[in-house]
Short mmCIF file of C-alpha atoms in Angstrom, two decimals:
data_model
loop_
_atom_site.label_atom_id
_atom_site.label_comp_id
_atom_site.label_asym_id
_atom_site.label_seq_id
_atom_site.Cartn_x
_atom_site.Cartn_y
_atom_site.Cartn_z
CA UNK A 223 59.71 30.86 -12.44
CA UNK A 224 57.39 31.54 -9.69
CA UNK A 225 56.71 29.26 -6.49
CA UNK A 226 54.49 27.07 -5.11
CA UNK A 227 53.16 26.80 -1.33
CA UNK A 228 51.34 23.13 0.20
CA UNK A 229 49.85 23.26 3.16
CA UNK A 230 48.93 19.68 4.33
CA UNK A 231 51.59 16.23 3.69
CA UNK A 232 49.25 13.86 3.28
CA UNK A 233 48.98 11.99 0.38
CA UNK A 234 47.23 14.45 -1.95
CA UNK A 235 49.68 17.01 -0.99
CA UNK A 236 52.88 14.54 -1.77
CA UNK A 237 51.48 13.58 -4.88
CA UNK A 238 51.36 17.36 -5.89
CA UNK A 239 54.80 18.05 -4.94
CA UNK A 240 56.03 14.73 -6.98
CA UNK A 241 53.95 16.06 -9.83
CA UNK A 242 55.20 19.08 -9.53
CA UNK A 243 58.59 18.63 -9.66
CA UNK A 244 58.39 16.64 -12.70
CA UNK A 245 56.00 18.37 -14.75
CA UNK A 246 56.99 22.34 -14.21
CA UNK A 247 60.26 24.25 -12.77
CA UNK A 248 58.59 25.73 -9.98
CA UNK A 249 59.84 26.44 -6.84
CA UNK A 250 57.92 23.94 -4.02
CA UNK A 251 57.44 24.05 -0.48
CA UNK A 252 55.15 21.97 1.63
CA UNK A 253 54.14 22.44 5.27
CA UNK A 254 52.82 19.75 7.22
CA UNK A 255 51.63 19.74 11.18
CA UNK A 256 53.00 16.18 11.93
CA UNK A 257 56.02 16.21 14.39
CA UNK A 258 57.06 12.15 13.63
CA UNK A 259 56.18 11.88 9.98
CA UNK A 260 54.30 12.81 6.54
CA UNK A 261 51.38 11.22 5.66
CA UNK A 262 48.20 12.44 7.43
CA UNK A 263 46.01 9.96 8.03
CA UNK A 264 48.06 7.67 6.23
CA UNK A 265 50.56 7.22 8.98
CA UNK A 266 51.33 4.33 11.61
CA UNK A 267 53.49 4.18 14.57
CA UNK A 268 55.50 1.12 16.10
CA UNK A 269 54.19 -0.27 19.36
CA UNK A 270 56.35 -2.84 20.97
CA UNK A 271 58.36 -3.31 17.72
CA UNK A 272 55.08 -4.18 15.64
CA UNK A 273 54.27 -1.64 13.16
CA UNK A 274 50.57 -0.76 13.65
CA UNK A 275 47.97 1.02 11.41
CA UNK A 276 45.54 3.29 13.43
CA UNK A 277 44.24 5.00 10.61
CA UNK A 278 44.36 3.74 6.96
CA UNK A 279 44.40 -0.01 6.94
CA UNK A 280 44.49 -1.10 3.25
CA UNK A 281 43.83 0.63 -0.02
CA UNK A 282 42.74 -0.68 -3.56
CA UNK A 283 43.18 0.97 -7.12
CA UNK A 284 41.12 1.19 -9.98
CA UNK A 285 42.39 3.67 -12.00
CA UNK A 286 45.25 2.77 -14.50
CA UNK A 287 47.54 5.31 -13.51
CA UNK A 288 47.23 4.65 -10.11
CA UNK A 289 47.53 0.73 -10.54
CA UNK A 290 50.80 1.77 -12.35
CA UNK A 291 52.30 4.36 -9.06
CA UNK A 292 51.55 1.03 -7.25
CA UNK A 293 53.46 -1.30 -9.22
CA UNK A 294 56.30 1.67 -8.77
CA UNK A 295 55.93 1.29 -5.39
CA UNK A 296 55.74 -2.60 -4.58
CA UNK A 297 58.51 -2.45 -6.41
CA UNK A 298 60.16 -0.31 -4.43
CA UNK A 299 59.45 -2.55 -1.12
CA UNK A 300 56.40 -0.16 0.73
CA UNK A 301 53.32 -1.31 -0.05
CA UNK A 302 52.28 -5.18 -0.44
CA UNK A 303 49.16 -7.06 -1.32
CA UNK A 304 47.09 -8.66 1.45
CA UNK A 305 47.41 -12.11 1.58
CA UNK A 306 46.57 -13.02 4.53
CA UNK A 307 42.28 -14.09 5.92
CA UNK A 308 40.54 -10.91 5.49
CA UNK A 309 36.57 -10.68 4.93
CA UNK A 310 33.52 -9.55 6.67
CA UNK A 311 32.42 -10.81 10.37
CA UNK A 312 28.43 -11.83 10.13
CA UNK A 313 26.55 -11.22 13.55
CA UNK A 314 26.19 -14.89 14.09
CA UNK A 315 30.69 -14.92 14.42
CA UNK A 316 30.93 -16.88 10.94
CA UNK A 317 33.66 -15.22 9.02
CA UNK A 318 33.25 -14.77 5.39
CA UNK A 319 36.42 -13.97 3.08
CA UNK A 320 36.20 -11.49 0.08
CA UNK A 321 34.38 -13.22 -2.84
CA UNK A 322 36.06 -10.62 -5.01
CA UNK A 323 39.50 -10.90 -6.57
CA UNK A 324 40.63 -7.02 -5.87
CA UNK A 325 43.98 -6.82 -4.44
CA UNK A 326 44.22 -4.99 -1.50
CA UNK A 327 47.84 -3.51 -0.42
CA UNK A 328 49.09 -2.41 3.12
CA UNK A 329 52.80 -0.54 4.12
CA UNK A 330 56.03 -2.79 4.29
CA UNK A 331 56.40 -5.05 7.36
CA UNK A 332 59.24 -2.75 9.11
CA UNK A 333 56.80 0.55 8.84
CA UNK A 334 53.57 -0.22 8.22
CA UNK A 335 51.06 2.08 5.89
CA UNK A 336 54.16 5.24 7.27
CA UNK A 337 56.10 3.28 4.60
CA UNK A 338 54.23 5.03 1.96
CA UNK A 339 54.19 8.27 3.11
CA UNK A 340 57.36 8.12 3.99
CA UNK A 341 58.90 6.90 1.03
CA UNK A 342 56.85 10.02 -1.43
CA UNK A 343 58.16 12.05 1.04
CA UNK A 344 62.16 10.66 0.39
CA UNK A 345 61.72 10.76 -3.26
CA UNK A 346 61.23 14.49 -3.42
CA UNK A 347 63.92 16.47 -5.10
CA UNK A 348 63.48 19.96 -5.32
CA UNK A 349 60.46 20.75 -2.84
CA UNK A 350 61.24 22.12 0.34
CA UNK A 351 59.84 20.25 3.36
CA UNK A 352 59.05 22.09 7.02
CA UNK A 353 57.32 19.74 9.11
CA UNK A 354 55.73 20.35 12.74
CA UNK A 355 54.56 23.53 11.64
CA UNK A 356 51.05 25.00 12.65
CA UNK A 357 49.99 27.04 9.66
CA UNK A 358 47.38 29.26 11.81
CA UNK A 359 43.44 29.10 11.28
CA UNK A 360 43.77 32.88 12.05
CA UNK A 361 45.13 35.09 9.11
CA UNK A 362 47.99 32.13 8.86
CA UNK A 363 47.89 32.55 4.78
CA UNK A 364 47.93 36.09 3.78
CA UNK A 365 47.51 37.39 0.06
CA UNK A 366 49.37 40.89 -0.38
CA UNK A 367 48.67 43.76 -2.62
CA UNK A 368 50.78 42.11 -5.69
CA UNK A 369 49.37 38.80 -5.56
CA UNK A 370 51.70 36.50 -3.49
CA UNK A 371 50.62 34.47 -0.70
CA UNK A 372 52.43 34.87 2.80
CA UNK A 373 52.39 31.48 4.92
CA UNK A 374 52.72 32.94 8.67
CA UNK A 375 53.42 30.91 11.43
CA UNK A 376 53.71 32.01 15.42
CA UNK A 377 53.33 35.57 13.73
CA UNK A 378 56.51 34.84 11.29
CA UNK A 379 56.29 34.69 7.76
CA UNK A 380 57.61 31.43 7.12
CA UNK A 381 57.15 31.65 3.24
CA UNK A 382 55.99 33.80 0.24
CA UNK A 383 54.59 31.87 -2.74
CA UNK A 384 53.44 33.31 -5.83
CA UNK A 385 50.58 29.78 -5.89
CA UNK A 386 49.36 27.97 -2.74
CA UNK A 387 46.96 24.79 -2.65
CA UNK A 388 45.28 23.74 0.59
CA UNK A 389 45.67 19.99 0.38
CA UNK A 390 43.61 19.13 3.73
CA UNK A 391 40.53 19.76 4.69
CA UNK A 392 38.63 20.41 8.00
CA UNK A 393 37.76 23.64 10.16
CA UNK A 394 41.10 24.90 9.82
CA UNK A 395 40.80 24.94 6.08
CA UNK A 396 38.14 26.43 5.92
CA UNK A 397 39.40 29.41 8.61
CA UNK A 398 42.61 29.34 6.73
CA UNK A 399 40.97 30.71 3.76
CA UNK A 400 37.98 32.35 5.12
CA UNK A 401 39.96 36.11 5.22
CA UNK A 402 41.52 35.71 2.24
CA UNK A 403 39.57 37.07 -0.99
CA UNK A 404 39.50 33.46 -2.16
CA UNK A 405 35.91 33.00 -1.65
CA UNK A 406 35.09 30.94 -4.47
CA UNK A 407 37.51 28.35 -2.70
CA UNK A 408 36.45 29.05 0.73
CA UNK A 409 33.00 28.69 0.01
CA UNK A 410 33.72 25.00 -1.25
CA UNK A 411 36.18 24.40 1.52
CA UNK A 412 33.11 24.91 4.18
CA UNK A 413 32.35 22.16 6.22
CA UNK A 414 30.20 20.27 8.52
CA UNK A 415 30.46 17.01 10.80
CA UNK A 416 27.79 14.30 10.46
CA UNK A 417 27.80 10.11 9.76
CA UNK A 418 25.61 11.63 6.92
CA UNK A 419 26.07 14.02 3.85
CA UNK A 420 24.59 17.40 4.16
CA UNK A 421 23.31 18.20 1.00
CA UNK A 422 25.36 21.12 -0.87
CA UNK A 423 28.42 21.16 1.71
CA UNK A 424 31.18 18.99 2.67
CA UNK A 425 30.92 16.82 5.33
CA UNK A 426 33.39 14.24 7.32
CA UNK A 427 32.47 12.15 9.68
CA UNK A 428 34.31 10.81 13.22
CA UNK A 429 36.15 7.62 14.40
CA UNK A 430 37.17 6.43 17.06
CA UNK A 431 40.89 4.42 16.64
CA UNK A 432 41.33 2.09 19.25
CA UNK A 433 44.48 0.03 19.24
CA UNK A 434 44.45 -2.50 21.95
CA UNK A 435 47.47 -5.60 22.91
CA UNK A 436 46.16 -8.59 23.93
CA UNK A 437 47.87 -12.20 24.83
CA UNK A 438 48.26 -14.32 21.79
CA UNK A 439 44.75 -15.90 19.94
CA UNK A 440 42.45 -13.57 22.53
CA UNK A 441 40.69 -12.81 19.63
CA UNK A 442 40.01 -14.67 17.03
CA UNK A 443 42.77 -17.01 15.44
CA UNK A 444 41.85 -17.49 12.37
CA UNK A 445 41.52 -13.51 10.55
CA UNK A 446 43.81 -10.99 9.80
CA UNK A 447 41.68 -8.18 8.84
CA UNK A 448 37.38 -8.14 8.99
CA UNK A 449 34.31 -5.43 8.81
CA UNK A 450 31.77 -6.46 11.13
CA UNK A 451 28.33 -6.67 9.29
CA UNK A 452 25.77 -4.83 10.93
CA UNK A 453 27.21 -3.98 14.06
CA UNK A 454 26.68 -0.39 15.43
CA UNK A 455 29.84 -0.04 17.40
CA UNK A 456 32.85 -1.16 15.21
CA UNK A 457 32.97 -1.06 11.40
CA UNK A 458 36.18 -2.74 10.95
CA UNK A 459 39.01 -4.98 13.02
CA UNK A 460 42.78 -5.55 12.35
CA UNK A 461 45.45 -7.41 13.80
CA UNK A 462 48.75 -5.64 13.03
CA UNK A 463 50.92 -8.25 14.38
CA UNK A 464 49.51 -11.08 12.19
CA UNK A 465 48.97 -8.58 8.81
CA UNK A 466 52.85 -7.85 9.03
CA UNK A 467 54.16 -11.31 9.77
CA UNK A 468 55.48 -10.57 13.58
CA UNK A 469 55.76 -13.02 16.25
CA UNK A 470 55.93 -12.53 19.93
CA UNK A 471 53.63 -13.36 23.74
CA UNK A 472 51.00 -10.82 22.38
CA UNK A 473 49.06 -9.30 19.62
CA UNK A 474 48.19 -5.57 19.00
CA UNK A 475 44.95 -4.75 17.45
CA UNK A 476 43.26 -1.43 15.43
CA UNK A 477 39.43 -1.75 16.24
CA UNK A 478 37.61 1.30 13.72
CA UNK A 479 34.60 2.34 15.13
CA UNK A 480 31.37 2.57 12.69
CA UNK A 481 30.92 6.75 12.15
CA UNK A 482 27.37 6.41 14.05
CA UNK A 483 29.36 5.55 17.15
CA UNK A 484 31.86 8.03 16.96
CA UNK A 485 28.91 10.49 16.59
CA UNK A 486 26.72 9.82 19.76
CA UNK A 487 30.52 9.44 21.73
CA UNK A 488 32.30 12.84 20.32
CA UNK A 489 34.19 14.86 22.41
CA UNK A 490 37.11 17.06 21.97
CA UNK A 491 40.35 14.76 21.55
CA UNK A 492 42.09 16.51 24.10
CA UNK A 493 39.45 16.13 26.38
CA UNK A 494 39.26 12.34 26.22
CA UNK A 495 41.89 10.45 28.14
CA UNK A 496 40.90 9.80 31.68
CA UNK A 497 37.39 10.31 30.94
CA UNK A 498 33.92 8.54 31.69
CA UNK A 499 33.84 8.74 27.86
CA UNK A 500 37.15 6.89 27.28
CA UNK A 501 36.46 4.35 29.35
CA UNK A 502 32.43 3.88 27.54
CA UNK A 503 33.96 3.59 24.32
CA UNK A 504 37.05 1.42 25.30
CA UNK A 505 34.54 -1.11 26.70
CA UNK A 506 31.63 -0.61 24.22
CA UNK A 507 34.34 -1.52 21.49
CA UNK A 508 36.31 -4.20 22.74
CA UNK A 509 32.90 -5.91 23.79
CA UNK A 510 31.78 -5.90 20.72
CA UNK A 511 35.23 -6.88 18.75
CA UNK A 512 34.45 -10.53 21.81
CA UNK A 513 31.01 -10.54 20.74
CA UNK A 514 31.43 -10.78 16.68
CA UNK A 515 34.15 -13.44 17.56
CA UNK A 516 32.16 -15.18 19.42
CA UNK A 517 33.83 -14.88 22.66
CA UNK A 518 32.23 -15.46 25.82
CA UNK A 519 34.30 -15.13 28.68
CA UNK A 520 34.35 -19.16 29.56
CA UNK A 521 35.54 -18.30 33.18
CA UNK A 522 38.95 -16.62 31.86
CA UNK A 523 39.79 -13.92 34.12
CA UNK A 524 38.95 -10.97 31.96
CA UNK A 525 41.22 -8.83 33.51
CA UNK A 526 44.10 -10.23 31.91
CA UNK A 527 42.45 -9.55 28.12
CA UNK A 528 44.01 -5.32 27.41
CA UNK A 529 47.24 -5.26 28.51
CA UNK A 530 47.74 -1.77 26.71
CA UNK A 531 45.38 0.59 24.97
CA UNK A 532 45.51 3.87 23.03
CA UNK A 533 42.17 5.58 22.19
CA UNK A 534 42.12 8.45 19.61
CA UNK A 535 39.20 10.19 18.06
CA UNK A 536 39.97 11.00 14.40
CA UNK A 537 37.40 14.23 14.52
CA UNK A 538 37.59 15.21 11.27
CA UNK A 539 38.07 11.47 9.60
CA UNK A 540 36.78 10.45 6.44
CA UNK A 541 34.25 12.66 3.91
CA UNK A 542 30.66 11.29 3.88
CA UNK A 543 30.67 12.99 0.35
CA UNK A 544 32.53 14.39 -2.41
CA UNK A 545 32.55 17.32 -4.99
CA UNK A 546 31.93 16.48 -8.42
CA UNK A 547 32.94 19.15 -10.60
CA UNK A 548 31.24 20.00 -14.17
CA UNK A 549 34.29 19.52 -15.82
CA UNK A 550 35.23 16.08 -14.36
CA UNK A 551 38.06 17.49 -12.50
CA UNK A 552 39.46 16.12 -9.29
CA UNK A 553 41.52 19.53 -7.83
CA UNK A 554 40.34 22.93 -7.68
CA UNK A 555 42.21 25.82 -9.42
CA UNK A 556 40.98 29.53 -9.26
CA UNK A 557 43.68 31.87 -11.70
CA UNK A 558 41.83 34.95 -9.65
CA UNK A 559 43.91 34.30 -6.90
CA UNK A 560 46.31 31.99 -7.65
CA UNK A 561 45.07 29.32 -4.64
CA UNK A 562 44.05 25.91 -5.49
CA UNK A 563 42.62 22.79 -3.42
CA UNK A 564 43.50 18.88 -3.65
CA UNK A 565 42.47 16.13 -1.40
CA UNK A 566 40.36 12.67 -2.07
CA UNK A 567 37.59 14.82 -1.17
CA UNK A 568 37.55 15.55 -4.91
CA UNK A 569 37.42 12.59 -5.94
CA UNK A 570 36.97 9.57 -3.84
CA UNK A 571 37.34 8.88 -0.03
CA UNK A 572 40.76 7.02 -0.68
CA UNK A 573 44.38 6.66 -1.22
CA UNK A 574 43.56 6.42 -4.76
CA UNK A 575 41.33 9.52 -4.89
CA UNK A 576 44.11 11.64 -3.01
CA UNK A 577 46.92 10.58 -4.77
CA UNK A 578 45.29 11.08 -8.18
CA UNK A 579 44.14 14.88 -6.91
CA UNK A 580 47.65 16.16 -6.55
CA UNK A 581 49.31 14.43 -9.87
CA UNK A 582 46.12 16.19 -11.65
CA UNK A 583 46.76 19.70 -9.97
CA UNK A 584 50.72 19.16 -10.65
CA UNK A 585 50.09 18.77 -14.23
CA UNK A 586 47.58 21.21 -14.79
CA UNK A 587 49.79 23.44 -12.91
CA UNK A 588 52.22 22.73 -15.16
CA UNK A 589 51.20 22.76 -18.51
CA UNK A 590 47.46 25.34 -17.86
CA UNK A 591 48.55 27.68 -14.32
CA UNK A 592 45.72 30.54 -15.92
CA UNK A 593 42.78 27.95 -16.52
CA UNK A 594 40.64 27.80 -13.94
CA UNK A 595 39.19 24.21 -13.03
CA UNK A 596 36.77 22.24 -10.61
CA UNK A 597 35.17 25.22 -9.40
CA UNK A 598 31.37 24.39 -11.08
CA UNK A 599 29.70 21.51 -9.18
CA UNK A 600 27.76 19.76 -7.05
CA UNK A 601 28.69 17.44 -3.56
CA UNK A 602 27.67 13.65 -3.81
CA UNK A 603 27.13 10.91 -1.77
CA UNK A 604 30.28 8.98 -1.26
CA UNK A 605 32.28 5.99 0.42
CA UNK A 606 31.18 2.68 1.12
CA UNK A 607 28.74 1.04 3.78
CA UNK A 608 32.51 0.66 6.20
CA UNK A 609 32.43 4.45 6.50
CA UNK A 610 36.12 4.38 6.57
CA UNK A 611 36.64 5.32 2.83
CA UNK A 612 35.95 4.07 -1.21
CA UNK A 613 37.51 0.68 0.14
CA UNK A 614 36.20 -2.12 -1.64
CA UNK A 615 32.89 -2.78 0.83
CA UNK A 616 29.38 -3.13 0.01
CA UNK A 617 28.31 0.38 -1.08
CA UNK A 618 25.30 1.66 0.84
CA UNK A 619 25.12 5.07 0.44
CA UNK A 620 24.66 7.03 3.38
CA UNK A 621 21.05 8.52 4.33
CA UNK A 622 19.14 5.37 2.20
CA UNK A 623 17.34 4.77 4.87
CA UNK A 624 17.33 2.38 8.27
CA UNK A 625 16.58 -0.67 6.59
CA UNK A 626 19.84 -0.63 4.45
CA UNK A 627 21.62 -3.98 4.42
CA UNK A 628 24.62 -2.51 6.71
CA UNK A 629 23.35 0.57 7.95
CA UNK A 630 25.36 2.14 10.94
CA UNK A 631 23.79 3.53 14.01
CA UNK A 632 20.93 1.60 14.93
CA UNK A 633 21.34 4.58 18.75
CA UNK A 634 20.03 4.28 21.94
CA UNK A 635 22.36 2.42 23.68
CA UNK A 636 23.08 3.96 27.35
CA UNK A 637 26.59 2.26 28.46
CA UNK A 638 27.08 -1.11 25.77
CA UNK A 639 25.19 -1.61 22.77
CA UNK A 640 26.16 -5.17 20.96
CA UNK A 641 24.01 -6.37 18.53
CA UNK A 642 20.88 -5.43 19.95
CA UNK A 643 17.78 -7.74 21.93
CA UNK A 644 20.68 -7.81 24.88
CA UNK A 645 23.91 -9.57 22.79
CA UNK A 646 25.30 -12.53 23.91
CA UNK A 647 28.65 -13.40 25.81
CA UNK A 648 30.26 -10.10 28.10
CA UNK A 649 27.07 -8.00 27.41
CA UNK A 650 25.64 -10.51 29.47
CA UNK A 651 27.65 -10.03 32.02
CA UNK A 652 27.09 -6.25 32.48
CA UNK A 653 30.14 -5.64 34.15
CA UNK A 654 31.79 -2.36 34.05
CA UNK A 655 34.98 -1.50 32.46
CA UNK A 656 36.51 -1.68 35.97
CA UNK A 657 35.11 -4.75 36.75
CA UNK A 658 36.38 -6.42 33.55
CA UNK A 659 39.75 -5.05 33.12
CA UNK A 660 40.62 -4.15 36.62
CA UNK A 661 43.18 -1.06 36.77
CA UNK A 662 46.14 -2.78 34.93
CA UNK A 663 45.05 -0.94 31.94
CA UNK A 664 47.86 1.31 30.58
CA UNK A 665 48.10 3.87 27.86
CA UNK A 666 50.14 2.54 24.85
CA UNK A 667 51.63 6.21 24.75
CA UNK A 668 51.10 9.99 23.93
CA UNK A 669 49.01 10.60 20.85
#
């Protein structure tokens, strides 16, 4: 019958487990690091009762078969199209909707974008699920003498498969592999870090999350959901409390960072809070979030603005590129060794592109387990001019040069850099984070 191991539950990794289930009889186990929930980076946590996306913040879907798992889905109550104001901020704080008709969906209004992790998670029948468990960068996936795979964790085999599929990417993917013999799939699994594609490797670029609660209408009143065009700090802004339909006193916010940011700000995630760095970005951000709305202060004590705030760097966040194999395949499979690779890294930067990898490996898996696939290729430029993912924006490819319409990163900026030629409203001011938020400032929680 043999058995299959998935390391990584995020939404390529689900889908492969669904696909699996239905398309062969194999024996399926995934293991996942989260503690709270499935879903990598499609995941959400409540904050003061309001459900609140700090990672994925909509998706769209092209492909028919996709369209179709979506239908299944809003169906099923945990995804929902957009309704509400969403478009693009310009610099001069006029908002402009989306002149296109795409539908855009979020996660239900009880869980957010979790909804839909959650719920592929739920609908599994057969595959075993271990969550909160740290598949080790060092010699934590073992191939023995007759072929099987060992999955080791704190020095305990945890599971023996006779097939295992990395379904996230990163450093430790590429350490989880490097000692194995698999070097066809390490090789392709090797990354680097940059706002741009290198040329002939993978490459992910950095956010910074920010979710912030402020008193009611702070920010702008009349958007849900916006990119900011142009700006060099933040690519996109939210309002969770308004996208799901919640009332109260206050509002929480997700302010995304534009990649260039991230970049010149990185530092290890664990070495952030309480940090000259934290409280740069913090103020860099939610200056520019009052700037694009065309906030000035007008005498309002700004002290009162954050309430709450939780800053996270997503390190490893969304590829800059993808691999486009010769024979239009969005997985990797190598019959040598049995191992195999899914993610929207293969195909695009997306909900869409992960959830199509994993039903693709499932059936091949299924129906072709000795026919290799996606292994002959070549990485592309990929994601739109957001830098959060193949979400529906303008597409300005990364690395076409400075004078792009969009283009991130215009640098140089010591503490706060707005819009450049010294910004308008709290920029003016030039008061420091202290100064404008005083020490009420409190932590929205552990990450």
């Amino acid at each position: 019958m043999g058995s299959v191991g998935i390391i990584g539950g995020g939404i390529s990794g689900l889908a492969l487990a669904s696909a699996l289930e239905r398309s062969s009889t194999y024996a399926v186990s995934l293991y996942d690091t989260g503690s709270r929930a499935f879903g990598g980076r499609a995941s959400s946590r409540k904050l003061q009762g309001i459900p609140v996306d700090h990672s994925v913040q909509f998706f769209i879907g092209q492909n028919p078969q996709f369209l179709k798992q979506v239908a299944e889905w809003e169906h099923a109550n945990v995804v929902q199209k957009w309704s509400g104001p969403i478009g693009t901020l310009q610099p001069d704080s006029s908002f402009q909707p989306f002149p296109d008709k795409l539908s855009r969906y979020i996660g239900s209004s009880e869980h957010g974008i979790q909804a839909l992790s959650s719920h592929m998670a739920a609908q599994l029948r057969r595959c075993k699920l271990h969550s909160n468990v740290w598949v080790s960068p060092s010699n934590g996936l073992r191939q023995y003498e007759d072929g099987t795979w060992g999955v080791w964790v704190n020095n305990k085999e945890v599971g023996r498969h006779t097939m295992v599929v990395i379904a996230h990417n990163g450093k430790c993917a590429d350490r989880i592999t490097s000692s194995t013999p698999a070097r066809r799939v390490n090789k392709l699994l090797q990354v680097g870090f940059s706002d741009k594609p290198f040329q002939g490797k993978m490459t992910l670029n950095a956010v910074y999350s920010l979710v912030v609660e402020v008193d009611r209408n702070v920010f702008s009143n009349n958007i849900e959901g916006s990119f900011l065009s142009k700006s060099s700090v933040l690519s996109w802004i939210a309002c969770n409390t308004r996208k799901y339909k919640k009332q109260g006193p206050t509002e929480i916010w997700t302010l995304l960072s534009t990649p260039a940011f991230a970049k010149q700000h990185k530092v290890p995630q664990e070495h952030l809070k309480g940090t000259d760095t934290e409280q740069l970005v913090l103020e860099a951000m939610v200056t520019e979030a009052f700037t694009y709305m065309g906030k000035d202060g007008g005498g309002t004590d700004t002290r009162d603005f954050i309430k709450n705030f939780k800053l996270q760097l997503w390190g490893a966040g969304v590829p800059t590129n993808v691999w486009k194999s010769d024979d239009k395949k969005q997985f990797i499979w190598d019959p040598e060794f049995n191992i195999g690779c899914v993610g929207d890294w293969l195909a695009t930067p997306s909900i869409e592109g992960a959830w199509l990898s994993g039903e693709e490996l499932g059936k091949h898996l299924g129906d072709q387990p000795l026919v290799g696939a996606g292994l002959v290729g070549r990485f592309v430029p990929a994601g739109d001019s957001s830098g959060i993912g193949d979400i529906g924006g303008e597409v300005v490819r990364q690395g076409s040069g400075a004078g792009a319409r969009g283009a991130r990163g215009r640098g140089g900026f010591s503490r706060v850099q707005g819009r450049g030629g010294g910004g308008a409203g709290f920029n003016k001011q030039n008061k420091t984070l202290t100064e404008m938020y005083g020490s009420q400032r409190r932590s929205l929680g552990p990450t």
